[in-house]
Coordinates of C-alpha atoms in Angstrom, one line a residue:
I1 CA 0.0 0.0 0.0
L2 CA 2.9 2.4 0.8
G3 CA 4.4 1.7 -2.5
L4 CA 1.2 2.5 -4.4
I5 CA 0.8 5.7 -2.4
T6 CA 4.3 6.7 -3.3
I7 CA 3.8 5.9 -7.0
F8 CA 0.6 7.9 -7.3
K9 CA 1.4 10.7 -4.9
K10 CA 5.1 11.4 -5.4
T11 CA 5.1 14.4 -2.9
L12 CA 4.6 11.9 -0.1
A13 CA 7.8 10.0 -0.9
P14 CA 9.8 11.5 1.9
Y15 CA 7.2 10.2 4.4
T16 CA 6.4 6.8 2.8
L17 CA 9.9 5.6 1.8
F18 CA 11.1 4.5 5.3
G19 CA 7.9 2.6 6.0
Y20 CA 8.1 1.0 2.6
A21 CA 11.7 0.0 3.0
L22 CA 11.1 -1.4 6.5
L23 CA 8.1 -3.5 5.3
K24 CA 9.9 -4.7 2.2
G25 CA 13.0 -5.5 4.3
L26 CA 10.8 -7.7 6.5
A27 CA 9.2 -9.4 3.5
L28 CA 12.6 -10.0 1.8
G29 CA 14.0 -11.4 5.1
G30 CA 11.2 -14.0 5.1
I31 CA 11.6 -14.8 1.4
S32 CA 15.4 -15.0 1.8
R33 CA 15.0 -17.3 4.8
A34 CA 12.6 -19.6 2.9
F35 CA 15.2 -19.9 0.0
E36 CA 18.1 -20.3 2.5
I37 CA 16.3 -23.3 4.1
Q38 CA 16.0 -25.0 0.8
Y39 CA 19.3 -23.9 -0.7
P40 CA 21.9 -22.9 2.0
G41 CA 24.0 -19.9 1.0
I42 CA 21.8 -18.7 -1.7
A43 CA 20.7 -15.4 -0.1
G44 CA 24.3 -14.3 0.4
Q45 CA 25.1 -15.1 -3.2
A46 CA 22.0 -13.2 -4.4
I47 CA 23.0 -10.1 -2.2
F48 CA 26.6 -10.2 -3.6
L49 CA 25.3 -10.5 -7.2
T50 CA 22.7 -7.7 -6.7
F51 CA 25.3 -5.2 -5.4
G52 CA 27.8 -6.4 -7.9
I53 CA 25.4 -5.7 -10.7
L54 CA 24.5 -2.3 -9.1
A55 CA 28.2 -1.3 -8.9
A56 CA 29.0 -2.5 -12.4
L57 CA 26.1 -0.7 -14.0
L58 CA 26.7 2.5 -12.1
L59 CA 30.3 2.5 -13.3
A60 CA 29.2 1.8 -16.8
Y61 CA 26.6 4.5 -16.6
K62 CA 28.9 7.1 -15.1
S63 CA 31.7 6.3 -17.7
K64 CA 29.1 6.6 -20.5
L65 CA 29.5 3.0 -21.6
I66 CA 25.7 2.6 -21.3
K67 CA 23.5 5.5 -22.5
P68 CA 19.8 5.4 -22.0
T69 CA 18.8 6.4 -25.5
E70 CA 15.1 6.6 -26.5
N71 CA 15.4 3.3 -28.3
F72 CA 17.0 1.7 -25.2
K73 CA 14.1 3.0 -23.1
L74 CA 11.5 1.9 -25.6
G75 CA 13.0 -1.6 -25.8
L76 CA 13.2 -1.9 -22.0
F77 CA 9.6 -0.7 -21.6
A78 CA 8.4 -3.3 -24.1
A79 CA 10.3 -6.0 -22.3
M80 CA 8.9 -4.9 -19.0
G81 CA 5.4 -4.9 -20.4
G82 CA 5.9 -8.5 -21.6
I83 CA 7.2 -9.5 -18.1
F84 CA 4.3 -7.7 -16.5
I85 CA 1.8 -9.7 -18.6
L86 CA 3.6 -12.9 -17.7
Y87 CA 3.4 -12.0 -14.0
I88 CA -0.3 -11.1 -14.2
I89 CA -1.1 -14.4 -16.1
S90 CA 0.8 -16.3 -13.5
F91 CA -1.0 -14.5 -10.6
F92 CA -4.4 -15.3 -12.0
M93 CA -3.5 -18.9 -12.7
S94 CA -2.3 -19.3 -9.1
I95 CA -5.6 -18.0 -7.8
F96 CA -7.3 -20.8 -9.7
G97 CA -4.9 -23.3 -8.4
S98 CA -2.8 -23.8 -11.5
G99 CA 0.1 -21.4 -11.4
M100 CA 2.6 -21.0 -14.1
S101 CA 5.4 -23.5 -13.7
L102 CA 7.8 -21.4 -15.9
L103 CA 8.1 -18.9 -13.0
N104 CA 8.4 -21.5 -10.3
P105 CA 11.9 -21.5 -8.6
N106 CA 11.7 -25.3 -8.5
N107 CA 11.3 -25.6 -12.3
S108 CA 14.9 -26.2 -13.6
S109 CA 14.0 -26.6 -17.3
M110 CA 16.2 -24.7 -19.7
L111 CA 13.2 -22.6 -20.8
S112 CA 12.4 -21.6 -17.3
I113 CA 16.0 -20.8 -16.5
G114 CA 16.2 -18.7 -19.8
I115 CA 13.1 -16.7 -18.8
S116 CA 14.5 -16.1 -15.3
F117 CA 17.8 -15.0 -16.8
F118 CA 15.9 -12.6 -19.2
I119 CA 13.9 -11.2 -16.3
M120 CA 17.2 -10.7 -14.3
I121 CA 18.8 -8.8 -17.3
I122 CA 15.7 -6.6 -17.7
A123 CA 15.7 -5.8 -14.0
S124 CA 19.4 -5.0 -14.1
L125 CA 19.0 -2.7 -17.1
N126 CA 16.2 -0.8 -15.2
L127 CA 19.0 0.4 -12.9
V128 CA 20.3 2.5 -15.8
L129 CA 16.8 4.1 -16.1
D130 CA 16.9 4.9 -12.4
F131 CA 20.4 6.4 -12.6
D132 CA 19.3 8.5 -15.6
F133 CA 16.1 9.6 -13.8
I134 CA 18.0 10.7 -10.7
E135 CA 20.7 12.5 -12.7
E136 CA 18.3 14.3 -14.9
G137 CA 16.2 15.4 -11.9
A138 CA 19.3 16.8 -10.2
E139 CA 20.4 18.6 -13.4
Q140 CA 17.0 20.1 -13.9
G141 CA 16.6 21.2 -10.2
A142 CA 13.7 18.9 -9.5
P143 CA 11.8 19.5 -6.2
K144 CA 13.3 18.0 -3.0
Y145 CA 10.6 15.2 -2.8
M146 CA 11.8 13.9 -6.2
E147 CA 15.1 12.9 -4.6
W148 CA 13.1 10.6 -2.3
Y149 CA 11.1 9.4 -5.3
G150 CA 14.3 8.6 -7.1
A151 CA 15.5 6.6 -4.1
F152 CA 12.2 4.8 -4.0
S153 CA 12.5 3.9 -7.7
L154 CA 16.0 2.6 -7.2
L155 CA 14.9 0.6 -4.1
V156 CA 12.1 -1.0 -6.1
T157 CA 14.4 -2.0 -8.9
L158 CA 17.0 -3.5 -6.5
I159 CA 14.3 -5.5 -4.8
W160 CA 13.0 -6.8 -8.2
L161 CA 16.6 -7.6 -9.2
Y162 CA 17.4 -9.4 -5.9
I163 CA 14.2 -11.6 -6.2
A164 CA 15.0 -12.4 -9.9
I165 CA 18.5 -13.4 -8.9
L166 CA 17.2 -15.6 -6.1
R167 CA 14.8 -17.3 -8.4
L168 CA 17.5 -17.9 -11.0
L169 CA 20.0 -19.2 -8.5
A170 CA 17.4 -21.6 -7.0
Q171 CA 16.6 -22.9 -10.5
L172 CA 20.3 -23.4 -11.2
Q173 CA 20.9 -25.2 -7.9
S174 CA 17.9 -27.5 -8.3
R175 CA 19.5 -28.8 -11.5
R176 CA 22.3 -30.4 -9.5

């Protein structure tokens, strides 16, 4: 709920971000614990990879190796739209007891691993959009609350990336 409030009422970001981060941290702790029980050491690997990807893409962005052109943004939004549709279909199928096995962390088929890898790549590339959003806001003298909104955006992307990495690592480890 705090995330939705922040998305639709950006001016409240300075007030909602800490609560959102706290609640997401608790949820991620539970998710990480569940994965740790099944695959010992996986959460530490996912954290290391998440921050490694963050550092590498920040370096690539600051050194101008990656530039968020309009075509880059268009392609990324198209891919995110496809992933969103996949998530929605999976959600509705799970309501009716079926679920979508392609998104199941226990499905270690090559197709499922490929989809998870693709989702992880798209989540990673969203960091570039976040960096660009924050940098452009700073250059244009955006209102103070937009700094908080930029931090919120970055946090959401990092959470998505961490969960995508957890799912991919679980699929890879279940192949053993």
